[in-house]
Amino acid sequence: MPARIDLEQRRKDVIEAAFRLLTAEGITGLSLRKVAAESGLNIGSVRHYFDDHRNLLVAAVTEVGDRMGKRLTRYSADTLVGLDGEPAVDALQALLEELLPLDDERRVESIVLTEFIVAARVNPIFRPVTEQMAVDMRQVITHALDVLDVPEPAEEAERLIAILGGLVLDAVTPHGSLDDERIRRTLRAHLRSVLVTGRGGRPAV
C-alpha cells in the first residue's frame, strides 16, 4: 500500500525551503525551481501549492507572522497588571524579544520579513500582508504599554517599533554589528527610560 502523503507537512517543507533560500540568497535568488530542488520535490509538486514565487513569498512571510503571533500569545496582558520598575522592564522585554533575532529561528524570521518589506516597497501586491503585520504589532505593543500605565501608549509604541526595526536591521545586515547581548542591553536601556527613570525613579545600577 503506498505511503500516505501528508499534504500540510509537504507545504510546510516547501516554505522551510523558501526560508533557507531567502536567508542564503535573498529575495532575488528565490524561484520555484530552486525551492523545488531545495525541498527535494519536483517543480510540479511545488506548483500544486504555489502558482508562482510571489504566492510563495506571501505564504512565507505569513508563516513568519503566525509564528511571531503564537509566541506573543504566551505573554498575556494580565501578567503585566500592577507591575512597576524593574519587574515591568523584565516582563515587557521578554515580550518584545520575541520580535528580535536572538536565536536561529528568530534570525531566519527576521531575514525573511526584512526581505519581504523591502520587496513591498516597489511591489504593491505584497503590501497588504506587511501592513497587517504592522497593525497587529502596534496593537500588541500599545496594549502592553497601556496595561503598564505608560502615558500616551500609542506614541511610545511608535518609538519602540522604530527601535525594534533598527535593532533587527543592524542584526541581520552588514549595516550593523550588534550581537545578542548588545541588542538586549539597547532595548533594556530604552525600556528603563520609559518604565523606571521616566517615572521619576533613579537609573538602575
mmCIF file of C-alpha atoms in Angstrom:
data_model
loop_
_atom_site.group_PDB
_atom_site.id
_atom_site.type_symbol
_atom_site.label_atom_id
_atom_site.label_comp_id
_atom_site.label_asym_id
_atom_site.label_seq_id
_atom_site.Cartn_x
_atom_site.Cartn_y
_atom_site.Cartn_z
ATOM 1 C CA MET A 1 0.000 0.000 0.000
ATOM 2 C CA PRO A 2 1.552 3.387 -0.993
ATOM 3 C CA ALA A 3 2.600 5.733 1.795
ATOM 4 C CA ARG A 4 0.052 8.395 2.576
ATOM 5 C CA ILE A 5 1.282 11.889 1.723
ATOM 6 C CA ASP A 6 0.908 14.487 4.461
ATOM 7 C CA LEU A 7 -0.065 17.443 2.282
ATOM 8 C CA GLU A 8 0.131 20.021 5.062
ATOM 9 C CA GLN A 9 3.589 18.822 6.095
ATOM 10 C CA ARG A 10 4.762 18.941 2.481
ATOM 11 C CA ARG A 11 3.513 22.521 2.190
ATOM 12 C CA LYS A 12 5.455 23.399 5.347
ATOM 13 C CA ASP A 13 8.551 21.726 3.897
ATOM 14 C CA VAL A 14 8.271 23.937 0.798
ATOM 15 C CA ILE A 15 8.002 27.064 2.965
ATOM 16 C CA GLU A 16 11.000 25.978 5.050
ATOM 17 C CA ALA A 17 12.971 25.510 1.833
ATOM 18 C CA ALA A 18 11.964 29.039 0.823
ATOM 19 C CA PHE A 19 13.197 30.290 4.211
ATOM 20 C CA ARG A 20 16.617 28.705 3.611
ATOM 21 C CA LEU A 21 16.910 30.222 0.135
ATOM 22 C CA LEU A 22 15.796 33.654 1.298
ATOM 23 C CA THR A 23 18.370 33.528 4.083
ATOM 24 C CA ALA A 24 21.172 32.406 1.777
ATOM 25 C CA GLU A 25 20.404 34.316 -1.431
ATOM 26 C CA GLY A 26 17.811 36.980 -0.673
ATOM 27 C CA ILE A 27 14.549 37.546 -2.456
ATOM 28 C CA THR A 28 16.170 37.821 -5.897
ATOM 29 C CA GLY A 29 17.524 34.296 -5.509
ATOM 30 C CA LEU A 30 14.119 32.748 -4.936
ATOM 31 C CA SER A 31 12.409 30.796 -7.696
ATOM 32 C CA LEU A 32 10.022 27.858 -7.673
ATOM 33 C CA ARG A 33 12.644 25.722 -9.414
ATOM 34 C CA LYS A 34 15.230 26.450 -6.718
ATOM 35 C CA VAL A 35 12.682 25.854 -3.980
ATOM 36 C CA ALA A 36 11.752 22.524 -5.572
ATOM 37 C CA ALA A 37 15.404 21.444 -5.613
ATOM 38 C CA GLU A 38 15.943 22.655 -2.031
ATOM 39 C CA SER A 39 12.879 20.792 -0.762
ATOM 40 C CA GLY A 40 13.613 17.616 -2.718
ATOM 41 C CA LEU A 41 10.407 17.863 -4.750
ATOM 42 C CA ASN A 42 9.719 18.282 -8.435
ATOM 43 C CA ILE A 43 8.524 21.614 -9.762
ATOM 44 C CA GLY A 44 5.024 20.239 -10.374
ATOM 45 C CA SER A 45 4.639 19.343 -6.705
ATOM 46 C CA VAL A 46 5.660 22.840 -5.657
ATOM 47 C CA ARG A 47 3.225 24.393 -8.133
ATOM 48 C CA HIS A 48 0.467 22.296 -6.567
ATOM 49 C CA TYR A 49 0.756 24.605 -3.548
ATOM 50 C CA PHE A 50 2.028 27.852 -5.074
ATOM 51 C CA ASP A 51 1.303 29.145 -8.578
ATOM 52 C CA ASP A 52 4.292 31.467 -8.639
ATOM 53 C CA HIS A 53 7.089 32.729 -6.428
ATOM 54 C CA ARG A 54 5.035 35.748 -5.324
ATOM 55 C CA ASN A 55 2.404 33.492 -3.762
ATOM 56 C CA LEU A 56 5.178 31.522 -2.115
ATOM 57 C CA LEU A 57 6.678 34.726 -0.709
ATOM 58 C CA VAL A 58 3.323 35.764 0.729
ATOM 59 C CA ALA A 59 2.948 32.327 2.311
ATOM 60 C CA ALA A 60 6.467 32.530 3.751
ATOM 61 C CA VAL A 61 6.011 35.923 5.382
ATOM 62 C CA THR A 62 2.528 34.941 6.589
ATOM 63 C CA GLU A 63 4.132 31.950 8.287
ATOM 64 C CA VAL A 64 6.629 34.303 9.940
ATOM 65 C CA GLY A 65 3.780 36.447 11.220
ATOM 66 C CA ASP A 66 1.918 33.392 12.514
ATOM 67 C CA ARG A 67 4.987 32.164 14.389
ATOM 68 C CA MET A 68 5.605 35.535 15.980
ATOM 69 C CA GLY A 69 1.948 35.831 16.893
ATOM 70 C CA LYS A 70 1.902 32.430 18.570
ATOM 71 C CA ARG A 71 4.930 33.317 20.658
ATOM 72 C CA LEU A 72 3.403 36.632 21.686
ATOM 73 C CA THR A 73 0.238 34.902 22.886
ATOM 74 C CA ARG A 74 2.339 33.283 25.625
ATOM 75 C CA TYR A 75 2.550 36.738 27.219
ATOM 76 C CA SER A 76 -0.934 37.589 28.403
ATOM 77 C CA ALA A 77 -1.548 41.242 29.212
ATOM 78 C CA ASP A 78 -2.935 40.045 32.549
ATOM 79 C CA THR A 79 0.605 39.183 33.655
ATOM 80 C CA LEU A 80 1.578 42.861 33.290
ATOM 81 C CA VAL A 81 -1.141 44.260 35.545
ATOM 82 C CA GLY A 82 0.274 46.038 38.588
ATOM 83 C CA LEU A 83 3.927 45.671 37.561
ATOM 84 C CA ASP A 84 6.279 48.606 38.062
ATOM 85 C CA GLY A 85 10.006 49.330 37.915
ATOM 86 C CA GLU A 86 12.391 46.502 37.073
ATOM 87 C CA PRO A 87 9.700 43.755 37.119
ATOM 88 C CA ALA A 88 7.812 45.740 34.479
ATOM 89 C CA VAL A 89 11.004 46.093 32.430
ATOM 90 C CA ASP A 90 11.649 42.344 32.694
ATOM 91 C CA ALA A 91 8.135 41.447 31.567
ATOM 92 C CA LEU A 92 7.983 43.889 28.664
ATOM 93 C CA GLN A 93 11.470 42.965 27.491
ATOM 94 C CA ALA A 94 10.540 39.267 27.455
ATOM 95 C CA LEU A 95 7.566 40.064 25.234
ATOM 96 C CA LEU A 96 9.458 42.323 22.815
ATOM 97 C CA GLU A 97 12.407 39.944 22.493
ATOM 98 C CA GLU A 98 10.064 37.557 20.697
ATOM 99 C CA LEU A 99 10.269 40.006 17.774
ATOM 100 C CA LEU A 100 14.074 40.188 17.704
ATOM 101 C CA PRO A 101 16.655 37.879 16.047
ATOM 102 C CA LEU A 102 18.036 36.404 19.262
ATOM 103 C CA ASP A 103 18.276 32.760 18.166
ATOM 104 C CA ASP A 104 18.496 30.886 14.865
ATOM 105 C CA GLU A 105 14.738 30.609 14.399
ATOM 106 C CA ARG A 106 14.040 34.279 15.067
ATOM 107 C CA ARG A 107 17.030 35.325 12.963
ATOM 108 C CA VAL A 108 15.653 33.459 9.939
ATOM 109 C CA GLU A 109 12.235 35.006 10.546
ATOM 110 C CA SER A 110 13.753 38.487 10.746
ATOM 111 C CA ILE A 111 15.662 37.984 7.494
ATOM 112 C CA VAL A 112 12.567 36.718 5.663
ATOM 113 C CA LEU A 113 10.500 39.626 6.978
ATOM 114 C CA THR A 114 13.172 42.182 6.066
ATOM 115 C CA GLU A 115 13.438 40.798 2.522
ATOM 116 C CA PHE A 116 9.671 40.951 2.177
ATOM 117 C CA ILE A 117 9.356 44.504 3.491
ATOM 118 C CA VAL A 118 11.991 45.683 1.009
ATOM 119 C CA ALA A 119 10.121 43.926 -1.812
ATOM 120 C CA ALA A 120 6.834 45.525 -0.728
ATOM 121 C CA ARG A 121 8.359 48.981 -1.252
ATOM 122 C CA VAL A 122 8.230 48.529 -5.028
ATOM 123 C CA ASN A 123 5.686 45.723 -5.374
ATOM 124 C CA PRO A 124 2.221 46.739 -4.114
ATOM 125 C CA ILE A 125 0.965 43.141 -4.171
ATOM 126 C CA PHE A 126 2.987 42.463 -1.013
ATOM 127 C CA ARG A 127 1.848 45.493 0.956
ATOM 128 C CA PRO A 128 -1.415 44.181 2.470
ATOM 129 C CA VAL A 129 0.497 41.493 4.355
ATOM 130 C CA THR A 130 3.184 43.811 5.695
ATOM 131 C CA GLU A 131 0.634 46.478 6.588
ATOM 132 C CA GLN A 132 -1.494 43.981 8.533
ATOM 133 C CA MET A 133 1.562 42.688 10.381
ATOM 134 C CA ALA A 134 2.446 46.265 11.331
ATOM 135 C CA VAL A 135 -1.090 46.893 12.597
ATOM 136 C CA ASP A 136 -1.033 43.707 14.677
ATOM 137 C CA MET A 137 2.351 44.554 16.183
ATOM 138 C CA ARG A 138 1.242 48.086 17.082
ATOM 139 C CA GLN A 139 -1.862 46.750 18.787
ATOM 140 C CA VAL A 140 0.081 44.256 20.912
ATOM 141 C CA ILE A 141 2.740 46.761 21.974
ATOM 142 C CA THR A 142 0.283 49.606 22.584
ATOM 143 C CA HIS A 143 -1.919 47.372 24.712
ATOM 144 C CA ALA A 144 1.048 46.181 26.779
ATOM 145 C CA LEU A 145 2.139 49.767 27.407
ATOM 146 C CA ASP A 146 -1.405 50.773 28.306
ATOM 147 C CA VAL A 147 -1.655 47.956 30.858
ATOM 148 C CA LEU A 148 1.642 49.144 32.344
ATOM 149 C CA ASP A 149 0.149 52.657 32.678
ATOM 150 C CA VAL A 150 2.653 54.261 30.313
ATOM 151 C CA PRO A 151 1.465 57.765 29.341
ATOM 152 C CA GLU A 152 0.452 58.096 25.680
ATOM 153 C CA PRO A 153 0.973 54.383 24.942
ATOM 154 C CA ALA A 154 0.341 54.746 21.204
ATOM 155 C CA GLU A 155 3.098 57.352 20.891
ATOM 156 C CA GLU A 156 5.519 55.267 22.939
ATOM 157 C CA ALA A 157 4.629 52.216 20.845
ATOM 158 C CA GLU A 158 5.785 54.074 17.730
ATOM 159 C CA ARG A 159 9.130 54.831 19.362
ATOM 160 C CA LEU A 160 9.541 51.229 20.437
ATOM 161 C CA ILE A 161 8.685 49.951 16.976
ATOM 162 C CA ALA A 162 11.329 52.242 15.491
ATOM 163 C CA ILE A 163 13.904 50.898 17.949
ATOM 164 C CA LEU A 164 12.935 47.285 17.244
ATOM 165 C CA GLY A 165 13.192 47.889 13.494
ATOM 166 C CA GLY A 166 16.638 49.422 13.857
ATOM 167 C CA LEU A 167 17.868 46.569 16.032
ATOM 168 C CA VAL A 168 16.628 43.984 13.536
ATOM 169 C CA LEU A 169 18.226 45.787 10.597
ATOM 170 C CA ASP A 170 21.568 46.105 12.371
ATOM 171 C CA ALA A 171 21.485 42.455 13.423
ATOM 172 C CA VAL A 172 20.705 40.846 10.048
ATOM 173 C CA THR A 173 22.533 43.111 7.577
ATOM 174 C CA PRO A 174 26.126 44.283 7.156
ATOM 175 C CA HIS A 175 24.839 47.735 8.077
ATOM 176 C CA GLY A 176 25.383 46.985 11.756
ATOM 177 C CA SER A 177 27.279 44.684 14.064
ATOM 178 C CA LEU A 178 25.050 44.161 17.078
ATOM 179 C CA ASP A 179 25.364 40.838 18.858
ATOM 180 C CA ASP A 180 22.612 39.339 21.010
ATOM 181 C CA GLU A 181 23.869 40.879 24.241
ATOM 182 C CA ARG A 182 24.121 44.360 22.734
ATOM 183 C CA ILE A 183 20.596 44.043 21.330
ATOM 184 C CA ARG A 184 19.257 43.125 24.759
ATOM 185 C CA ARG A 185 21.148 45.932 26.500
ATOM 186 C CA THR A 186 19.990 48.535 23.989
ATOM 187 C CA LEU A 187 16.357 47.521 24.305
ATOM 188 C CA ARG A 188 16.571 47.359 28.097
ATOM 189 C CA ALA A 189 18.089 50.845 28.335
ATOM 190 C CA HIS A 190 15.116 52.284 26.468
ATOM 191 C CA LEU A 191 12.559 50.323 28.488
ATOM 192 C CA ARG A 192 14.152 51.548 31.721
ATOM 193 C CA SER A 193 13.937 55.116 30.458
ATOM 194 C CA VAL A 194 10.213 54.614 29.973
ATOM 195 C CA LEU A 195 9.273 52.427 32.934
ATOM 196 C CA VAL A 196 11.808 53.430 35.605
ATOM 197 C CA THR A 197 13.621 56.749 35.133
ATOM 198 C CA GLY A 198 10.758 58.176 33.106
ATOM 199 C CA ARG A 199 8.544 57.855 36.173
ATOM 200 C CA GLY A 200 10.828 59.716 38.494
ATOM 201 C CA GLY A 201 12.941 56.778 39.533
ATOM 202 C CA ARG A 202 16.707 56.570 39.503
ATOM 203 C CA PRO A 203 18.629 54.653 36.838
ATOM 204 C CA ALA A 204 19.310 51.068 37.838
ATOM 205 C CA VAL A 205 22.921 50.400 38.767
#
